[in-house]
């Protein structure tokens, strides 16, 4: 089944403790992206990647890092999480010819205490 | 800068009522337009999309949307809602400019349908 898989789905952590949210897609998509969803703000793009080894900042990149060493994986790294990063995170992907239709992962709800 | 505005943050309807959710965007060039739906506890799913051609597009579950270029709008409609339509709805616009394109989401409209 074609899908985007995120882990963990739920995580509670404390300020400053590094964490990684993994994202993997099995559709051979070139483009991958991370969003955060906050009430009243919709989805805001954190980082995106047009292809392997190519990453760019989105609208709210502060406090996050990403890497794209392989086509299928696009992990989101929070080096020193803070409470304002408490949010619902979505990974998404599409292929270059996919007419911009994104396939989303199930989401990862992160709470930073 | 491109932006997407959804006029209603919360909508409450009774079953069988008609639905219209507003979406306006600010960008004068070529756009692709989308509506995504997020059912409680689930990820976003594509409801319908407009790329070109007939400005009235039909999506899944009886939803449709009309692209009015002169009004920069892409409103979502459904003639008769059901309880199972309770969800959050996001309008999204992909703007094309010099080889670069970016998908921008609206803030979302939370719909609650009462039996």
PDB file of C-alpha atoms in Angstrom:
ATOM      1  CA  UNK A   1       0.000   0.000   0.000  1.00  0.00           C
ATOM      2  CA  UNK A   2       1.285   3.437  -0.991  1.00  0.00           C
ATOM      3  CA  UNK A   3       1.777   5.444   2.152  1.00  0.00           C
ATOM      4  CA  UNK A   4       3.769   7.886   4.230  1.00  0.00           C
ATOM      5  CA  UNK A   5       4.744   6.490   7.623  1.00  0.00           C
ATOM      6  CA  UNK A   6       5.639   8.649  10.594  1.00  0.00           C
ATOM      7  CA  UNK A   7       7.008   7.606  13.963  1.00  0.00           C
ATOM      8  CA  UNK A   8       6.346   8.129  16.758  1.00  0.00           C
ATOM      9  CA  UNK A   9       2.661   8.957  16.541  1.00  0.00           C
ATOM     10  CA  UNK A  10       2.625  10.378  20.050  1.00  0.00           C
ATOM     11  CA  UNK A  11       5.499  11.671  22.149  1.00  0.00           C
ATOM     12  CA  UNK A  12       5.816  13.568  25.403  1.00  0.00           C
ATOM     13  CA  UNK A  13       9.269  14.917  26.121  1.00  0.00           C
ATOM     14  CA  UNK A  14      10.989  17.579  28.192  1.00  0.00           C
ATOM     15  CA  UNK A  15      12.647  20.807  27.187  1.00  0.00           C
ATOM     16  CA  UNK A  16      16.100  20.332  25.729  1.00  0.00           C
ATOM     17  CA  UNK A  17      15.976  16.591  25.120  1.00  0.00           C
ATOM     18  CA  UNK A  18      16.839  15.944  21.485  1.00  0.00           C
ATOM     19  CA  UNK A  19      14.313  13.980  19.492  1.00  0.00           C
ATOM     20  CA  UNK A  20      13.785  12.773  15.948  1.00  0.00           C
ATOM     21  CA  UNK A  21      10.516  12.140  14.171  1.00  0.00           C
ATOM     22  CA  UNK A  22      10.996   9.743  11.300  1.00  0.00           C
ATOM     23  CA  UNK A  23       9.181   9.861   7.980  1.00  0.00           C
ATOM     24  CA  UNK A  24       9.323   7.256   5.269  1.00  0.00           C
ATOM     25  CA  UNK A  25       7.467   6.946   1.969  1.00  0.00           C
ATOM     26  CA  UNK A  26       7.268   3.938  -0.324  1.00  0.00           C
ATOM     27  CA  UNK A  27       6.132   5.709  -3.485  1.00  0.00           C
ATOM     28  CA  UNK A  28       9.546   6.761  -4.809  1.00  0.00           C
ATOM     29  CA  UNK A  29       8.488  10.396  -4.463  1.00  0.00           C
ATOM     30  CA  UNK A  30      11.108  13.059  -5.018  1.00  0.00           C
ATOM     31  CA  UNK A  31       9.470  15.797  -2.961  1.00  0.00           C
ATOM     32  CA  UNK A  32       8.954  15.539   0.782  1.00  0.00           C
ATOM     33  CA  UNK A  33       7.878  18.114   3.301  1.00  0.00           C
ATOM     34  CA  UNK A  34       7.198  18.650   6.989  1.00  0.00           C
ATOM     35  CA  UNK A  35       4.306  20.714   8.340  1.00  0.00           C
ATOM     36  CA  UNK A  36       3.148  21.640  11.783  1.00  0.00           C
ATOM     37  CA  UNK A  37      -0.529  22.110  12.509  1.00  0.00           C
ATOM     38  CA  UNK A  38      -1.654  24.488  15.229  1.00  0.00           C
ATOM     39  CA  UNK A  39      -5.204  25.594  16.067  1.00  0.00           C
ATOM     40  CA  UNK A  40      -6.262  28.616  14.063  1.00  0.00           C
ATOM     41  CA  UNK A  41      -3.057  28.626  12.027  1.00  0.00           C
ATOM     42  CA  UNK A  42      -3.651  25.728   9.667  1.00  0.00           C
ATOM     43  CA  UNK A  43      -0.612  23.918   8.329  1.00  0.00           C
ATOM     44  CA  UNK A  44       2.679  25.712   8.168  1.00  0.00           C
ATOM     45  CA  UNK A  45       5.635  24.328   6.291  1.00  0.00           C
ATOM     46  CA  UNK A  46       8.789  23.687   8.320  1.00  0.00           C
ATOM     47  CA  UNK A  47      11.196  22.265   5.764  1.00  0.00           C
ATOM     48  CA  UNK A  48      10.940  20.617   2.393  1.00  0.00           C
ATOM     49  CA  UNK A  49      13.153  18.588   0.121  1.00  0.00           C
ATOM     50  CA  UNK A  50      13.004  18.522  -3.654  1.00  0.00           C
ATOM     51  CA  UNK A  51      15.248  15.469  -3.874  1.00  0.00           C
ATOM     52  CA  UNK A  52      18.052  13.573  -2.149  1.00  0.00           C
ATOM     53  CA  UNK A  53      20.565  15.902  -0.474  1.00  0.00           C
ATOM     54  CA  UNK A  54      18.431  18.942  -1.342  1.00  0.00           C
ATOM     55  CA  UNK A  55      16.592  20.596   1.533  1.00  0.00           C
ATOM     56  CA  UNK A  56      15.144  24.077   1.997  1.00  0.00           C
ATOM     57  CA  UNK A  57      13.530  26.076   4.741  1.00  0.00           C
ATOM     58  CA  UNK A  58       9.808  26.543   4.775  1.00  0.00           C
ATOM     59  CA  UNK A  59       7.921  29.209   6.675  1.00  0.00           C
ATOM     60  CA  UNK A  60       8.748  28.156  10.242  1.00  0.00           C
ATOM     61  CA  UNK A  61      12.138  26.399  10.238  1.00  0.00           C
ATOM     62  CA  UNK A  62      13.505  27.774  13.522  1.00  0.00           C
ATOM     63  CA  UNK A  63      14.373  25.070  16.004  1.00  0.00           C
ATOM     64  CA  UNK A  64      14.225  22.244  13.470  1.00  0.00           C
ATOM     65  CA  UNK A  65      16.651  20.367  11.260  1.00  0.00           C
ATOM     66  CA  UNK A  66      16.093  17.837   8.516  1.00  0.00           C
ATOM     67  CA  UNK A  67      18.159  15.538   6.368  1.00  0.00           C
ATOM     68  CA  UNK A  68      17.539  13.701   3.116  1.00  0.00           C
ATOM     69  CA  UNK A  69      20.230  11.084   2.700  1.00  0.00           C
ATOM     70  CA  UNK A  70      17.900   8.636   0.984  1.00  0.00           C
ATOM     71  CA  UNK A  71      14.933   9.237  -1.245  1.00  0.00           C
ATOM     72  CA  UNK A  72      12.459   7.444   0.977  1.00  0.00           C
ATOM     73  CA  UNK A  73      13.387   9.007   4.343  1.00  0.00           C
ATOM     74  CA  UNK A  74      13.050  12.568   5.603  1.00  0.00           C
ATOM     75  CA  UNK A  75      13.529  12.767   9.376  1.00  0.00           C
ATOM     76  CA  UNK A  76      12.661  15.873  11.383  1.00  0.00           C
ATOM     77  CA  UNK A  77      15.122  16.658  14.167  1.00  0.00           C
ATOM     78  CA  UNK A  78      14.480  18.836  17.182  1.00  0.00           C
ATOM     79  CA  UNK A  79      17.933  19.404  18.693  1.00  0.00           C
ATOM     80  CA  UNK A  80      16.671  21.192  21.802  1.00  0.00           C
ATOM     81  CA  UNK A  81      12.878  21.091  21.940  1.00  0.00           C
ATOM     82  CA  UNK A  82      10.983  23.899  23.618  1.00  0.00           C
ATOM     83  CA  UNK A  83       7.340  24.102  24.723  1.00  0.00           C
ATOM     84  CA  UNK A  84       6.428  26.256  21.705  1.00  0.00           C
ATOM     85  CA  UNK A  85       7.203  23.247  19.539  1.00  0.00           C
ATOM     86  CA  UNK A  86       4.288  21.379  21.073  1.00  0.00           C
ATOM     87  CA  UNK A  87       2.223  20.683  17.999  1.00  0.00           C
ATOM     88  CA  UNK A  88       0.866  18.129  15.555  1.00  0.00           C
ATOM     89  CA  UNK A  89       3.403  17.342  12.851  1.00  0.00           C
ATOM     90  CA  UNK A  90       2.686  15.967   9.401  1.00  0.00           C
ATOM     91  CA  UNK A  91       5.071  14.609   6.838  1.00  0.00           C
ATOM     92  CA  UNK A  92       3.962  14.616   3.205  1.00  0.00           C
ATOM     93  CA  UNK A  93       5.328  13.615  -0.172  1.00  0.00           C
ATOM     94  CA  UNK A  94       4.569  13.868  -3.861  1.00  0.00           C
ATOM     95  CA  UNK A  95       6.321  13.039  -7.086  1.00  0.00           C
ATOM     96  CA  UNK A  96       7.490  15.661  -9.533  1.00  0.00           C
ATOM     97  CA  UNK A  97       4.752  14.767 -11.965  1.00  0.00           C
ATOM     98  CA  UNK A  98       2.156  14.421  -9.233  1.00  0.00           C
ATOM     99  CA  UNK A  99       0.561  17.739  -9.982  1.00  0.00           C
ATOM    100  CA  UNK A 100       1.207  18.886  -6.456  1.00  0.00           C
ATOM    101  CA  UNK A 101      -1.133  16.402  -4.828  1.00  0.00           C
ATOM    102  CA  UNK A 102       0.399  15.599  -1.479  1.00  0.00           C
ATOM    103  CA  UNK A 103       0.119  12.302   0.348  1.00  0.00           C
ATOM    104  CA  UNK A 104       0.185  12.868   4.098  1.00  0.00           C
ATOM    105  CA  UNK A 105       1.362  10.727   6.937  1.00  0.00           C
ATOM    106  CA  UNK A 106      -0.893  10.018   9.908  1.00  0.00           C
ATOM    107  CA  UNK A 107       0.661  12.745  12.031  1.00  0.00           C
ATOM    108  CA  UNK A 108       2.857  12.881  15.108  1.00  0.00           C
ATOM    109  CA  UNK A 109       1.548  14.651  18.189  1.00  0.00           C
ATOM    110  CA  UNK A 110       4.427  16.079  20.165  1.00  0.00           C
ATOM    111  CA  UNK A 111       4.203  17.594  23.641  1.00  0.00           C
ATOM    112  CA  UNK A 112       7.223  19.370  25.090  1.00  0.00           C
ATOM    113  CA  UNK A 113       7.016  19.987  28.851  1.00  0.00           C
TER     114      UNK A 113
ATOM    115  CA  UNK B   1       3.286  37.222  -0.409  1.00  0.00           C
ATOM    116  CA  UNK B   2       0.760  34.573  -1.313  1.00  0.00           C
ATOM    117  CA  UNK B   3      -1.894  33.846   1.289  1.00  0.00           C
ATOM    118  CA  UNK B   4      -5.050  31.805   1.677  1.00  0.00           C
ATOM    119  CA  UNK B   5      -8.031  32.981   3.719  1.00  0.00           C
ATOM    120  CA  UNK B   6     -10.825  30.779   4.963  1.00  0.00           C
ATOM    121  CA  UNK B   7     -13.651  32.936   6.195  1.00  0.00           C
ATOM    122  CA  UNK B   8     -15.209  30.685   8.781  1.00  0.00           C
ATOM    123  CA  UNK B   9     -13.199  29.022  11.508  1.00  0.00           C
ATOM    124  CA  UNK B  10     -16.125  27.100  12.952  1.00  0.00           C
ATOM    125  CA  UNK B  11     -19.369  26.045  11.283  1.00  0.00           C
ATOM    126  CA  UNK B  12     -22.189  24.159  12.955  1.00  0.00           C
ATOM    127  CA  UNK B  13     -24.946  22.622  10.841  1.00  0.00           C
ATOM    128  CA  UNK B  14     -27.762  20.166  11.182  1.00  0.00           C
ATOM    129  CA  UNK B  15     -27.880  17.104   8.974  1.00  0.00           C
ATOM    130  CA  UNK B  16     -29.345  17.773   5.503  1.00  0.00           C
ATOM    131  CA  UNK B  17     -28.394  21.451   5.639  1.00  0.00           C
ATOM    132  CA  UNK B  18     -26.437  22.904   2.741  1.00  0.00           C
ATOM    133  CA  UNK B  19     -22.793  23.791   3.188  1.00  0.00           C
ATOM    134  CA  UNK B  20     -20.613  26.449   1.675  1.00  0.00           C
ATOM    135  CA  UNK B  21     -17.115  27.135   2.970  1.00  0.00           C
ATOM    136  CA  UNK B  22     -15.329  30.175   1.639  1.00  0.00           C
ATOM    137  CA  UNK B  23     -11.744  30.281   0.435  1.00  0.00           C
ATOM    138  CA  UNK B  24      -9.934  33.243  -1.080  1.00  0.00           C
ATOM    139  CA  UNK B  25      -6.328  33.472  -2.125  1.00  0.00           C
ATOM    140  CA  UNK B  26      -3.991  36.265  -3.032  1.00  0.00           C
ATOM    141  CA  UNK B  27      -1.902  35.540  -6.106  1.00  0.00           C
ATOM    142  CA  UNK B  28      -2.368  36.814  -9.627  1.00  0.00           C
ATOM    143  CA  UNK B  29      -0.590  34.082 -11.560  1.00  0.00           C
ATOM    144  CA  UNK B  30      -1.213  30.428 -12.331  1.00  0.00           C
ATOM    145  CA  UNK B  31      -2.564  28.431  -9.414  1.00  0.00           C
ATOM    146  CA  UNK B  32      -3.611  24.933  -8.552  1.00  0.00           C
ATOM    147  CA  UNK B  33      -6.352  24.786  -5.923  1.00  0.00           C
ATOM    148  CA  UNK B  34      -7.178  22.090  -3.407  1.00  0.00           C
ATOM    149  CA  UNK B  35      -9.504  21.214  -0.615  1.00  0.00           C
ATOM    150  CA  UNK B  36      -8.250  18.735   1.957  1.00  0.00           C
ATOM    151  CA  UNK B  37     -10.328  17.165   4.722  1.00  0.00           C
ATOM    152  CA  UNK B  38      -9.132  15.953   8.104  1.00  0.00           C
ATOM    153  CA  UNK B  39     -11.531  13.674   9.959  1.00  0.00           C
ATOM    154  CA  UNK B  40     -11.116  13.545  13.751  1.00  0.00           C
ATOM    155  CA  UNK B  41      -7.849  11.878  14.653  1.00  0.00           C
ATOM    156  CA  UNK B  42      -6.864  11.252  11.062  1.00  0.00           C
ATOM    157  CA  UNK B  43      -4.445  12.693   8.538  1.00  0.00           C
ATOM    158  CA  UNK B  44      -5.319  15.058   5.718  1.00  0.00           C
ATOM    159  CA  UNK B  45      -6.952  13.564   2.663  1.00  0.00           C
ATOM    160  CA  UNK B  46      -7.549  15.164  -0.699  1.00  0.00           C
ATOM    161  CA  UNK B  47     -11.196  16.097  -1.203  1.00  0.00           C
ATOM    162  CA  UNK B  48     -10.926  17.702  -4.629  1.00  0.00           C
ATOM    163  CA  UNK B  49      -8.588  19.707  -6.803  1.00  0.00           C
ATOM    164  CA  UNK B  50      -8.623  22.212  -9.649  1.00  0.00           C
ATOM    165  CA  UNK B  51      -5.824  22.516 -12.175  1.00  0.00           C
ATOM    166  CA  UNK B  52      -7.498  23.812 -15.319  1.00  0.00           C
ATOM    167  CA  UNK B  53     -10.619  23.460 -17.454  1.00  0.00           C
ATOM    168  CA  UNK B  54     -14.126  23.396 -16.039  1.00  0.00           C
ATOM    169  CA  UNK B  55     -14.089  25.702 -13.008  1.00  0.00           C
ATOM    170  CA  UNK B  56     -16.707  23.574 -11.266  1.00  0.00           C
ATOM    171  CA  UNK B  57     -14.975  20.505  -9.893  1.00  0.00           C
ATOM    172  CA  UNK B  58     -16.518  17.558  -8.189  1.00  0.00           C
ATOM    173  CA  UNK B  59     -14.810  15.591  -5.476  1.00  0.00           C
ATOM    174  CA  UNK B  60     -15.499  12.662  -3.259  1.00  0.00           C
ATOM    175  CA  UNK B  61     -18.537  12.272  -0.995  1.00  0.00           C
ATOM    176  CA  UNK B  62     -20.715  14.708  -2.915  1.00  0.00           C
ATOM    177  CA  UNK B  63     -18.497  17.748  -2.445  1.00  0.00           C
ATOM    178  CA  UNK B  64     -17.863  20.260  -5.190  1.00  0.00           C
ATOM    179  CA  UNK B  65     -15.995  23.516  -5.502  1.00  0.00           C
ATOM    180  CA  UNK B  66     -16.126  26.402  -7.922  1.00  0.00           C
ATOM    181  CA  UNK B  67     -13.097  28.351  -9.048  1.00  0.00           C
ATOM    182  CA  UNK B  68     -13.965  31.984  -9.749  1.00  0.00           C
ATOM    183  CA  UNK B  69     -10.807  33.552 -11.097  1.00  0.00           C
ATOM    184  CA  UNK B  70     -12.094  37.125 -10.975  1.00  0.00           C
ATOM    185  CA  UNK B  71     -12.842  36.758  -7.279  1.00  0.00           C
ATOM    186  CA  UNK B  72      -9.732  34.715  -6.428  1.00  0.00           C
ATOM    187  CA  UNK B  73     -12.080  32.264  -4.766  1.00  0.00           C
ATOM    188  CA  UNK B  74     -12.482  28.509  -4.545  1.00  0.00           C
ATOM    189  CA  UNK B  75     -15.498  27.860  -2.332  1.00  0.00           C
ATOM    190  CA  UNK B  76     -16.447  24.374  -1.222  1.00  0.00           C
ATOM    191  CA  UNK B  77     -20.065  23.268  -1.350  1.00  0.00           C
ATOM    192  CA  UNK B  78     -22.236  20.316  -0.501  1.00  0.00           C
ATOM    193  CA  UNK B  79     -26.032  20.388  -0.941  1.00  0.00           C
ATOM    194  CA  UNK B  80     -26.855  18.176   2.039  1.00  0.00           C
ATOM    195  CA  UNK B  81     -24.361  17.409   4.784  1.00  0.00           C
ATOM    196  CA  UNK B  82     -24.246  14.277   6.882  1.00  0.00           C
ATOM    197  CA  UNK B  83     -23.036  13.674  10.406  1.00  0.00           C
ATOM    198  CA  UNK B  84     -20.018  11.870   8.912  1.00  0.00           C
ATOM    199  CA  UNK B  85     -18.905  15.130   7.280  1.00  0.00           C
ATOM    200  CA  UNK B  86     -17.850  16.405  10.691  1.00  0.00           C
ATOM    201  CA  UNK B  87     -14.199  17.271  10.105  1.00  0.00           C
ATOM    202  CA  UNK B  88     -11.776  20.100   9.550  1.00  0.00           C
ATOM    203  CA  UNK B  89     -11.497  21.402   6.009  1.00  0.00           C
ATOM    204  CA  UNK B  90      -8.419  23.076   4.578  1.00  0.00           C
ATOM    205  CA  UNK B  91      -8.193  25.082   1.408  1.00  0.00           C
ATOM    206  CA  UNK B  92      -4.746  25.077  -0.217  1.00  0.00           C
ATOM    207  CA  UNK B  93      -3.254  26.954  -3.122  1.00  0.00           C
ATOM    208  CA  UNK B  94      -0.175  26.092  -5.122  1.00  0.00           C
ATOM    209  CA  UNK B  95       1.257  29.191  -6.771  1.00  0.00           C
ATOM    210  CA  UNK B  96       3.653  28.937  -9.681  1.00  0.00           C
ATOM    211  CA  UNK B  97       6.339  31.538 -10.196  1.00  0.00           C
ATOM    212  CA  UNK B  98       9.526  31.151 -12.233  1.00  0.00           C
ATOM    213  CA  UNK B  99       9.831  27.416 -11.776  1.00  0.00           C
ATOM    214  CA  UNK B 100       9.129  27.622  -8.080  1.00  0.00           C
ATOM    215  CA  UNK B 101       5.888  26.443  -6.590  1.00  0.00           C
ATOM    216  CA  UNK B 102       4.721  26.312  -3.019  1.00  0.00           C
ATOM    217  CA  UNK B 103       1.602  24.917  -1.423  1.00  0.00           C
ATOM    218  CA  UNK B 104       0.016  27.293   1.045  1.00  0.00           C
ATOM    219  CA  UNK B 105      -2.762  26.218   3.397  1.00  0.00           C
ATOM    220  CA  UNK B 106      -5.553  28.230   4.895  1.00  0.00           C
ATOM    221  CA  UNK B 107      -6.157  28.172   8.644  1.00  0.00           C
ATOM    222  CA  UNK B 108      -8.908  25.580   8.308  1.00  0.00           C
ATOM    223  CA  UNK B 109     -12.642  25.458   8.991  1.00  0.00           C
ATOM    224  CA  UNK B 110     -13.921  23.121  11.632  1.00  0.00           C
ATOM    225  CA  UNK B 111     -17.330  21.725  10.667  1.00  0.00           C
ATOM    226  CA  UNK B 112     -19.619  20.066  13.181  1.00  0.00           C
ATOM    227  CA  UNK B 113     -22.769  18.379  11.865  1.00  0.00           C
ATOM    228  CA  UNK B 114     -25.461  17.524  14.364  1.00  0.00           C
ATOM    229  CA  UNK B 115     -27.859  14.620  13.763  1.00  0.00           C
TER     230      UNK B 115
END
